[in-house]
XYZ file of N, CA and C in Angstrom:
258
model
N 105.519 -83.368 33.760
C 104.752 -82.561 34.681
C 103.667 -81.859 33.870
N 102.473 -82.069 34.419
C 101.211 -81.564 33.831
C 100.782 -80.266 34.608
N 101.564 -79.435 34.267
C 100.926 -77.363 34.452
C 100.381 -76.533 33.058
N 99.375 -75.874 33.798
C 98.675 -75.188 32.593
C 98.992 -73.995 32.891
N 98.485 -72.721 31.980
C 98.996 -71.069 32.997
C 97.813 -71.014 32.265
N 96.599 -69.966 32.819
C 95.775 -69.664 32.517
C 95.653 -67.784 32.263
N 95.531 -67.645 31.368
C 95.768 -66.014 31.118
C 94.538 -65.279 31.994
N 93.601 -65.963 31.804
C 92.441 -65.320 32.675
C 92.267 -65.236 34.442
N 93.562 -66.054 34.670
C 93.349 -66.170 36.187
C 94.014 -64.836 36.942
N 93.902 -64.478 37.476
C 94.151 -63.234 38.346
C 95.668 -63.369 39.161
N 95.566 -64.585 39.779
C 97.147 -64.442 40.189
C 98.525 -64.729 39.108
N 99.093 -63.995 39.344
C 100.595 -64.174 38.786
C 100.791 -65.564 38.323
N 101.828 -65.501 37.512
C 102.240 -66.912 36.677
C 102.731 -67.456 37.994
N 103.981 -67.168 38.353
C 105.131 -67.954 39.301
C 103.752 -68.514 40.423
N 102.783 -67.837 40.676
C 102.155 -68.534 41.496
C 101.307 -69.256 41.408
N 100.818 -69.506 39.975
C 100.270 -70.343 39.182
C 100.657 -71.560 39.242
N 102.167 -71.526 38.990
C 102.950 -72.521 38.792
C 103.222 -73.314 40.056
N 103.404 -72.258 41.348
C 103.803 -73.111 43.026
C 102.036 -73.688 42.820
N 101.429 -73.117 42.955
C 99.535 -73.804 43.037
C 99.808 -75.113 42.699
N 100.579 -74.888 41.086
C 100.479 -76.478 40.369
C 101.095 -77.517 40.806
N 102.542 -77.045 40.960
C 103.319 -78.167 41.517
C 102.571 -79.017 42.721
N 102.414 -77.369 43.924
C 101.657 -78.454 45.182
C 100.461 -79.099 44.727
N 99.537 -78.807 43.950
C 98.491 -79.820 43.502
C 98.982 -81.116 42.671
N 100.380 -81.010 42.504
C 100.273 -82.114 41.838
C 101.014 -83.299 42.826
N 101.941 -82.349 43.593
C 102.429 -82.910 45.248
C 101.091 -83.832 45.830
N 100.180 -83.245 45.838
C 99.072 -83.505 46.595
C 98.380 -84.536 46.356
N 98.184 -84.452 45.296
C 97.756 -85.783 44.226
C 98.104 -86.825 44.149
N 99.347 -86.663 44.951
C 100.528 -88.004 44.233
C 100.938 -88.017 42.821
N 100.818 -87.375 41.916
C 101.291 -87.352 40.343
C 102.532 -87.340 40.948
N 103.484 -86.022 41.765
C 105.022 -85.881 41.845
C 105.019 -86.534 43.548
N 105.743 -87.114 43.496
C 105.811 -88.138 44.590
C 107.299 -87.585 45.590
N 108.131 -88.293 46.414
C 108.817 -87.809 46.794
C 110.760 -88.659 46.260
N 110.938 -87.664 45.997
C 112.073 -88.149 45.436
C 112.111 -87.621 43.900
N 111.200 -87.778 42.999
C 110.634 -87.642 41.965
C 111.341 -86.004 41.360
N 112.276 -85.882 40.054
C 112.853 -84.976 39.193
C 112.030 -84.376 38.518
N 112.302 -82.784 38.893
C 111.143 -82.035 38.684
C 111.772 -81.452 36.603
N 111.175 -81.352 35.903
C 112.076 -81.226 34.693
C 112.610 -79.095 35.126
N 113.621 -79.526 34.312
C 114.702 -77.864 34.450
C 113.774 -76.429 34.311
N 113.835 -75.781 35.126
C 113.878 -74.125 34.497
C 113.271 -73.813 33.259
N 114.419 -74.493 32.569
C 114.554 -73.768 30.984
C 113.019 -74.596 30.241
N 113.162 -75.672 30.833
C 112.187 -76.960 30.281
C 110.866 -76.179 30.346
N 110.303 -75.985 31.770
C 109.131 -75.618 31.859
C 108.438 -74.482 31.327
N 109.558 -73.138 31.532
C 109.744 -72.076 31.061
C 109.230 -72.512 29.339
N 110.188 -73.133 28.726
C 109.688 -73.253 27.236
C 108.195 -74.119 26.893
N 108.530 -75.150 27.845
C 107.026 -75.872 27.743
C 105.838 -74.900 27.805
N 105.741 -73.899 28.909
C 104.885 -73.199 29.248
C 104.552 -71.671 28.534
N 105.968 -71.227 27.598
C 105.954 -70.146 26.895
C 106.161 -68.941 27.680
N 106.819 -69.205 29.144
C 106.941 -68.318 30.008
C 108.513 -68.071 29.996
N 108.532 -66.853 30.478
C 109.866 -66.377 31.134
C 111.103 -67.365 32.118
N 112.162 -67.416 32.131
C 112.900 -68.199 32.865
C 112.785 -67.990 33.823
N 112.878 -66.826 34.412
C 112.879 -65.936 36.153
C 111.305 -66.327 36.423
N 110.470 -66.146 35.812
C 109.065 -66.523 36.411
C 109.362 -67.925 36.580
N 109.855 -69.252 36.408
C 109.755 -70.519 36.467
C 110.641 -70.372 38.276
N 112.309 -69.957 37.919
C 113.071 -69.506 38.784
C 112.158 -69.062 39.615
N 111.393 -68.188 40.163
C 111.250 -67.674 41.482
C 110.311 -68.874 41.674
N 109.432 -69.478 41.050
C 108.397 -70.263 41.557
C 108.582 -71.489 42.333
N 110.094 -72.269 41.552
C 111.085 -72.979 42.128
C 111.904 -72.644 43.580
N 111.880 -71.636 43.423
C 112.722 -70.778 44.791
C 111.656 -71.273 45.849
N 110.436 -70.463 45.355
C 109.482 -70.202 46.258
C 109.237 -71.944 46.803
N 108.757 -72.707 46.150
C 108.936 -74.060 46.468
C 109.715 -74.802 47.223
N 110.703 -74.298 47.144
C 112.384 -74.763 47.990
C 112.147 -74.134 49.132
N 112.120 -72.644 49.300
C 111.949 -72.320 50.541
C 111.074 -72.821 51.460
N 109.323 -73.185 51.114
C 108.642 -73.657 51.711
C 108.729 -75.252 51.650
N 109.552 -75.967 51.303
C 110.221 -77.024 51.842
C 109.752 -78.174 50.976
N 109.058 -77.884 49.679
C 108.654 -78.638 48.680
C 109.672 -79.178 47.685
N 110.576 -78.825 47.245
C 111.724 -78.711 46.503
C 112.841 -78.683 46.927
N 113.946 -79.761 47.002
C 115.109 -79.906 47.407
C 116.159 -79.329 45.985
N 116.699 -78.649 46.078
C 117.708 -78.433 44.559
C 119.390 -78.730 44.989
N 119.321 -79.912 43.948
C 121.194 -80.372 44.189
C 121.228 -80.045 42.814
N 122.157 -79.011 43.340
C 122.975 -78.355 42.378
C 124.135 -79.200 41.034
N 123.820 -79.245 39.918
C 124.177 -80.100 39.159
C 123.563 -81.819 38.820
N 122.655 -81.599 39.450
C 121.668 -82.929 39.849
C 120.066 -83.065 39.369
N 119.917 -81.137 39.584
C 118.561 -80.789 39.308
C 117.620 -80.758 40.523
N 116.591 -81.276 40.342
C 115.238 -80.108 41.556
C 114.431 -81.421 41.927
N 114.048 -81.940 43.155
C 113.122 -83.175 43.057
C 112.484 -82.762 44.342
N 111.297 -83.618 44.459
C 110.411 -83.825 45.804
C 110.904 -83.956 46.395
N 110.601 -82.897 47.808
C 111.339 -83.174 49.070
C 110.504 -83.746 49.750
N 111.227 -84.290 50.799
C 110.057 -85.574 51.869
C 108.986 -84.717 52.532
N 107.909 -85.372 53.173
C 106.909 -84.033 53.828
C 107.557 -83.863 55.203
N 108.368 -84.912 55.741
C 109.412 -84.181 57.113
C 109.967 -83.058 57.076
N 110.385 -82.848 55.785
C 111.375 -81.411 55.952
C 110.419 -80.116 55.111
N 109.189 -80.345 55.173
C 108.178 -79.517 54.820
C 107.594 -78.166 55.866
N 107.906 -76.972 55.491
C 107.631 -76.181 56.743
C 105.951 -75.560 56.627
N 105.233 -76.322 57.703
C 104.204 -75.996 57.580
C 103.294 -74.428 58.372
N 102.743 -74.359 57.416
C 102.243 -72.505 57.803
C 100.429 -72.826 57.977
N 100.547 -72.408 59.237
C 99.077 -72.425 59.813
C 98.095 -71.167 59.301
């Protein structure tokens, strides 16, 4: 997964990070079905905090981007079960 965090940008990391994922959703880079790498992974890849990766993931799941099976890990959820906000 290709995310950058930009120190100069104004919004928050964790939301840096939902921006990225869905741009990369969007793109087709992360497709559906597709294993998103761990928490800890990105967190270190990125030099960020664990809880900042954690809520961004949350935040993702809730809005219907991110399916998480527990012991399985985090992947693309289909755009059917995507809750869309007008």
């Amino acid at each position: 997964m290709f995310l950058t965090i930009d120190a100069k940008d104004t919004r928050p990391i964790y939301r840096q990070i939902v921006d990225g994922v869905k741009t990369l959703i969007a793109r087709g880079d992360l497709r559906e079905g597709m294993a998103l790498p761990s928490v800890r992974q990105v967190a270190g890849d990125l030099g960020v905090n664990l809880n900042t990766v954690a809520i961004a993931y949350r935040e993702l799941h809730q809005e219907g981007f991110l399916t998480v099976r527990h012991g399985h890990g985090t992947v693309v959820s289909s755009r059917r079960s995507r809750r869309v906000e007008v």
